[in-house]
Short mmCIF file of C-alpha atoms in Angstrom, two decimals:
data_model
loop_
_atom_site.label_atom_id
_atom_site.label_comp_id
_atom_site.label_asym_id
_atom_site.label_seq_id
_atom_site.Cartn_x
_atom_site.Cartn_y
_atom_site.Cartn_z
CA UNK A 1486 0.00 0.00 0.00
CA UNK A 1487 1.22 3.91 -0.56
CA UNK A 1488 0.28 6.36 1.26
CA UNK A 1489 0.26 10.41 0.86
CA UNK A 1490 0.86 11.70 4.25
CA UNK A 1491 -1.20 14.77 3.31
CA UNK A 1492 -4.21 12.65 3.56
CA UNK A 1493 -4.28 11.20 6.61
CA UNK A 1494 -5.57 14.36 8.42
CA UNK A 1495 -8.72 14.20 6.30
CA UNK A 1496 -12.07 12.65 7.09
CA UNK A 1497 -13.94 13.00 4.23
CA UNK A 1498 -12.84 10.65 2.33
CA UNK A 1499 -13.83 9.05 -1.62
CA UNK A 1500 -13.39 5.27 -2.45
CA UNK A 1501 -12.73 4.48 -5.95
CA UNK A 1502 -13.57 0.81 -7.30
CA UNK A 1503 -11.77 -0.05 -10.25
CA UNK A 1504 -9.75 -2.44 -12.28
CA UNK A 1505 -6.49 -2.18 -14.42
CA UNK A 1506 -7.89 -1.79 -18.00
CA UNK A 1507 -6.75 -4.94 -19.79
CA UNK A 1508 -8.14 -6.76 -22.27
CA UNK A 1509 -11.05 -9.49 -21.58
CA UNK A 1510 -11.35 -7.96 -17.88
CA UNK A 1511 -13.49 -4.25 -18.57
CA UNK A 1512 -16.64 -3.77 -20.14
CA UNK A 1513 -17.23 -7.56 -21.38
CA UNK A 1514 -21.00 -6.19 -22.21
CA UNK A 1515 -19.60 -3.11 -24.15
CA UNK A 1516 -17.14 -5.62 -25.56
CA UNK A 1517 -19.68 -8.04 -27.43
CA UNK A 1518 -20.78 -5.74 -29.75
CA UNK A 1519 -18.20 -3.48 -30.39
CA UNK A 1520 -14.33 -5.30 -29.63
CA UNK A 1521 -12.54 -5.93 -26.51
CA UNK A 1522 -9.33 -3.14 -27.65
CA UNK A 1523 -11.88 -0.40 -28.06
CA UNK A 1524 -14.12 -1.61 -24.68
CA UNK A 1525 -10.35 -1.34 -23.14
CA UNK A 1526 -10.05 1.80 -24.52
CA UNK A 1527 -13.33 3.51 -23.74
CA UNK A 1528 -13.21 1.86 -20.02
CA UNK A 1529 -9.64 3.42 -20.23
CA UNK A 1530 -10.71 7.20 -20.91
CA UNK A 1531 -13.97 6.70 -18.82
CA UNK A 1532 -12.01 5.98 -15.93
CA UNK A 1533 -9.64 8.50 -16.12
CA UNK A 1534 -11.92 11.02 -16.62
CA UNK A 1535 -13.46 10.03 -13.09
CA UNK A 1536 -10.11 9.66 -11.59
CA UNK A 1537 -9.37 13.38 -13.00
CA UNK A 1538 -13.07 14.69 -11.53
CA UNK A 1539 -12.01 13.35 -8.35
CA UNK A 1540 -9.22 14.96 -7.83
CA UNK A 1541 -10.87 18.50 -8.31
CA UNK A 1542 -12.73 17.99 -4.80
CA UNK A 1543 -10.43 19.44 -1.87
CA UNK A 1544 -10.10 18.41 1.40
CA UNK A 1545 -10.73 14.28 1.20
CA UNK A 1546 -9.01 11.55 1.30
CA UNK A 1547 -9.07 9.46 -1.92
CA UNK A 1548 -8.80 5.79 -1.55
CA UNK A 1549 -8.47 3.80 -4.79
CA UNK A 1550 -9.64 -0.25 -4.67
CA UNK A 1551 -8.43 -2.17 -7.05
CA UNK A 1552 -10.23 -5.37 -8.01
CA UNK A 1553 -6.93 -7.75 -7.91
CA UNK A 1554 -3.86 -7.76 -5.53
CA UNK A 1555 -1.63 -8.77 -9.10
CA UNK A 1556 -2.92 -5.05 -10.42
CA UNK A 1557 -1.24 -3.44 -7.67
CA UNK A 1558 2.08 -2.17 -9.54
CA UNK A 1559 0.25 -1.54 -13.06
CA UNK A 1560 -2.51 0.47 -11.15
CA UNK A 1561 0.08 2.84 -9.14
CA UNK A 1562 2.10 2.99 -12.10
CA UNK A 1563 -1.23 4.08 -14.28
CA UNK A 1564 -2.64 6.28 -11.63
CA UNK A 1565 0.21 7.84 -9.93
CA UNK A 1566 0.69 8.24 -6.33
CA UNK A 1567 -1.51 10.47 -5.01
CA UNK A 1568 -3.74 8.20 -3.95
CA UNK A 1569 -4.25 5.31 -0.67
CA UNK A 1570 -4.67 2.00 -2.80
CA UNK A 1571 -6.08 -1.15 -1.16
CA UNK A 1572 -6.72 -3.92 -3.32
CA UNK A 1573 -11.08 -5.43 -2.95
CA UNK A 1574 -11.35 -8.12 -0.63
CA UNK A 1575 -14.74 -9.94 -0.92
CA UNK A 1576 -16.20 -12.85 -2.42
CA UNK A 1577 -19.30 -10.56 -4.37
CA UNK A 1578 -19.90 -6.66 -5.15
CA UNK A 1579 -21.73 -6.18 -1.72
CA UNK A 1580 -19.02 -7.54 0.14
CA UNK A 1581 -16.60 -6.07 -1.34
CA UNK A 1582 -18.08 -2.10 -0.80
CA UNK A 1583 -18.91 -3.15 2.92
CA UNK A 1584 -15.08 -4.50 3.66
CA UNK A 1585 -14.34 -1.16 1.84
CA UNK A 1586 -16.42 1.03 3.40
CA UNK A 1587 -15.24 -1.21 7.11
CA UNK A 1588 -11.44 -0.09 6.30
CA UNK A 1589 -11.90 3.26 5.94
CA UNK A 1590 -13.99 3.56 8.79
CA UNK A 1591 -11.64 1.95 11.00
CA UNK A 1592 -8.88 4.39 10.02
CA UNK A 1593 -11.55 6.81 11.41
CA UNK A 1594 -13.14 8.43 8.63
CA UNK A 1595 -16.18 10.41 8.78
CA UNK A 1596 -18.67 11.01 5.68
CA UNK A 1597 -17.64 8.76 3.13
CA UNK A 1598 -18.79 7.56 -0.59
CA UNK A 1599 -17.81 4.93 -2.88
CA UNK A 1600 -17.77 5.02 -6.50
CA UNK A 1601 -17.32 3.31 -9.83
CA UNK A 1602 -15.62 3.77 -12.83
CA UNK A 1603 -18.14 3.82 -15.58
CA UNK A 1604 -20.59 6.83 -14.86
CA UNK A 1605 -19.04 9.49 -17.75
CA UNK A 1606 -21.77 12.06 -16.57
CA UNK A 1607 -20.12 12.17 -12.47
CA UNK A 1608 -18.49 15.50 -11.98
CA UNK A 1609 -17.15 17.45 -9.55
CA UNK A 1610 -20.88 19.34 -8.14
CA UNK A 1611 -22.31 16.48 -7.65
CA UNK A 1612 -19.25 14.76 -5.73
CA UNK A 1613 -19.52 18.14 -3.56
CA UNK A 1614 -23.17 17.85 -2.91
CA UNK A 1615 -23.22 14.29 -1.86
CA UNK A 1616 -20.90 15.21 0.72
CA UNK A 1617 -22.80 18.16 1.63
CA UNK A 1618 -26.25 16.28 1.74
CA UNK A 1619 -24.64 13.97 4.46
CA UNK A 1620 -24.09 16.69 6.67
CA UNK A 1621 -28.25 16.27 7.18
CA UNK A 1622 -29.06 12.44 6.06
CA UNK A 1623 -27.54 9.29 6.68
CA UNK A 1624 -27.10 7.98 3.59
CA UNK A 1625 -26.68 9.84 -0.24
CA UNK A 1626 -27.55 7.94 -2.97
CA UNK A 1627 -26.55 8.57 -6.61
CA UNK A 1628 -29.29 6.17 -8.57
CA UNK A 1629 -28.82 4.68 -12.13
CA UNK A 1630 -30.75 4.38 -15.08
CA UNK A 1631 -30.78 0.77 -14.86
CA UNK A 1632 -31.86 0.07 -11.61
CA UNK A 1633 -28.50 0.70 -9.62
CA UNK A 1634 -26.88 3.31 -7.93
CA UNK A 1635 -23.57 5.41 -9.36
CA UNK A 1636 -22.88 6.20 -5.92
CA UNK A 1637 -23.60 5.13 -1.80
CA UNK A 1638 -22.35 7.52 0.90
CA UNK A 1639 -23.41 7.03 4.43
CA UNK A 1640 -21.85 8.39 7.80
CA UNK A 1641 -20.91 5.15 9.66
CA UNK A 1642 -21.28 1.55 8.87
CA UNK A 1643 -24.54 -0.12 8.36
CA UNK A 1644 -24.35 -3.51 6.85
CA UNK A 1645 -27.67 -4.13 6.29
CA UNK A 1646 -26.94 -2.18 2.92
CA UNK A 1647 -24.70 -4.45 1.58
CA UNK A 1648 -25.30 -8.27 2.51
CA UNK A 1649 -28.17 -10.13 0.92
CA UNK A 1650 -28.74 -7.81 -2.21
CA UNK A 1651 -28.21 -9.11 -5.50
CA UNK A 1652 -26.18 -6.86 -7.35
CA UNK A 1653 -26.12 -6.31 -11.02
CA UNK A 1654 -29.68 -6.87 -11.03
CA UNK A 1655 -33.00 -3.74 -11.93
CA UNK A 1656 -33.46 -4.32 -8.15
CA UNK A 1657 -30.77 -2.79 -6.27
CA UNK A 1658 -31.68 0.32 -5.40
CA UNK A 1659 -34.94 -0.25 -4.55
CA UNK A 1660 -33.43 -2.82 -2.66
CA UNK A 1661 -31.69 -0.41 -1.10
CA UNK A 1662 -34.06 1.95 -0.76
CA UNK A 1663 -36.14 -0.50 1.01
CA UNK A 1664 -32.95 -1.21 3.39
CA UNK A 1665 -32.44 2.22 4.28
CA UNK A 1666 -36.31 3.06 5.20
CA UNK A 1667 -36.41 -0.60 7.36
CA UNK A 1668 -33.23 0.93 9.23
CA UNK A 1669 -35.40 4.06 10.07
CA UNK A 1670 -32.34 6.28 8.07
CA UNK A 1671 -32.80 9.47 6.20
CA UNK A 1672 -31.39 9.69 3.00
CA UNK A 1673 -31.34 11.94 -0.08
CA UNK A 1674 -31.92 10.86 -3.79
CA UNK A 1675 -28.99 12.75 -6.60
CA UNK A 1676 -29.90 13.11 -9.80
CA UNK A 1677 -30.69 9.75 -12.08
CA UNK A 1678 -27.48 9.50 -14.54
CA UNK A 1679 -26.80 6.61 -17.28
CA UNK A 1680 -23.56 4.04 -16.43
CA UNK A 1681 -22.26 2.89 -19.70
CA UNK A 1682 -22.13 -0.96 -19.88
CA UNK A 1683 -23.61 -1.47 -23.35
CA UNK A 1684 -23.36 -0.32 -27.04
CA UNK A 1685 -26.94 0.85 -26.86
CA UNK A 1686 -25.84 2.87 -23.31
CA UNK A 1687 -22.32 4.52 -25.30
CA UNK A 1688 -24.05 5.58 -28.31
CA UNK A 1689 -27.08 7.49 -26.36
CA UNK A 1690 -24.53 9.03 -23.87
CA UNK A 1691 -22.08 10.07 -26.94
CA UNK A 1692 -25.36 11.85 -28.36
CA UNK A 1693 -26.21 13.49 -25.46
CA UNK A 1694 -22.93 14.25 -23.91
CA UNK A 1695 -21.72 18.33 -24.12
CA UNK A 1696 -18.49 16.68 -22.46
CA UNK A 1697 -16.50 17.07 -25.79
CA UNK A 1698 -13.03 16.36 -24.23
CA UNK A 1699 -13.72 12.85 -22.98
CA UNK A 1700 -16.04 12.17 -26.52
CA UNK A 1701 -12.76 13.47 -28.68
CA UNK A 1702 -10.79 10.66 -26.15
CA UNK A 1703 -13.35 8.13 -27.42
CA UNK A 1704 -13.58 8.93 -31.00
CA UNK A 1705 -9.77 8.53 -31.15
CA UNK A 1706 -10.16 5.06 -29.48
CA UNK A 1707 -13.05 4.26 -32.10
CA UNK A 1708 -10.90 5.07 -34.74
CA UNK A 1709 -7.53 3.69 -34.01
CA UNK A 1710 -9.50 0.29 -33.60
CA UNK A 1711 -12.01 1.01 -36.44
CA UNK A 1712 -14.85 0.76 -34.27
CA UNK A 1713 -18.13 1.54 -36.12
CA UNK A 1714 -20.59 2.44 -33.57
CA UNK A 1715 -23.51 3.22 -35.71
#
């Protein structure tokens, strides 16, 4: 593990869950239809462009989870060092955010939020505001168009969030939802935004999208692979 120093004061604090783009191991969905360099490629840019939005929030601590122990050196070497990086430990999704979500806790963090990699429309305000809507609710949740959530941020731990949903299904957050109101906890909806999994899901967020310096990253990647995506 590396550590910045600088961070360690903070309480606020951002876990990132990601994996090392290589082929075959990133957008398998996106993959089928188009090919598994460009999927590489778009989960590439995607994921930097997150990484970058991130960093534009001041005052947190940035934690970045990688998906395999092995992908330790090639993530640090791909990311840099400003970051605390913990590889996932966990045997499904849920139990992997709630051993996440357990470690930085126990290093004594305060509001926290976990997300993903594949959300193109996450930027900086609404980063801010889920941090500033947990001043007032116990949990902030960023939902997705396809039944998920882009983001979870709660104040301390409460595993009745994670263990017994199952994940990657339309269900999840109202799963969660239905979790969170059992518990008795307030919470705050942010706005719905599209994750990118599909063919279908990049060519509706490329027509869409006003964000032209992360489209011009994937129109490169379409073309130095030929991808067609029409």
């Amino acid at each position: 593990m590396r550590n910045n120093n600088s961070q360690n004061n903070k309480t606020d604090s951002l876990i990132i869950f990601l994996r090392h783009p290589k082929n075959g191991q990133v957008k398998t969905r996106l993959a089928k239809k188009t090919s598994q360099d460009f999927a590489t490629k778009f989960y590439k840019s995607c994921a930097e462009h997150i990484i970058q939005t991130t960093k534009k929030v001041s005052s947190i601590n940035r934690f970045v989870f990688y998906s395999d122990q092995s992908q330790k050196k090639d993530v640090i070497s791909w990311l840099g060092d400003k970051f605390i990086f913990i590889p996932q430990d966990g045997d499904n999704l849920g139990s992997r955010m709630k051993n996440a979500f357990n470690y930085v806790f126990n290093i004594r963090a305060q509001k926290t939020i976990i997300i993903g990699t594949d959300i193109p429309e996450l930027n900086k305000e609404l980063l801010k505001d889920a941090f500033s809507y947990l001043d007032k609710n116990d949990v902030v949740i960023g939902p997705s168009k396809d039944g998920g959530y882009y983001l979870l941020g709660i104040k301390k731990m409460y595993p009745e969030l994670f263990d017994g949903i199952e994940y990657s299904t339309s269900s999840v957050l109202s799963e969660t939802i239905v979790r969170v109101k059992d518990a008795e906890l307030s919470y705050h909806l942010l706005p719905v935004l599209s994750d990118v999994d599909t063919k279908e899901d990049l060519i509706d967020w490329m027509n869409r999208s006003s964000n032209t310096s992360l489209k011009k990253k994937i129109n490169f990647a379409r073309k130095s692979t030929q991808e067609n995506l029409l």
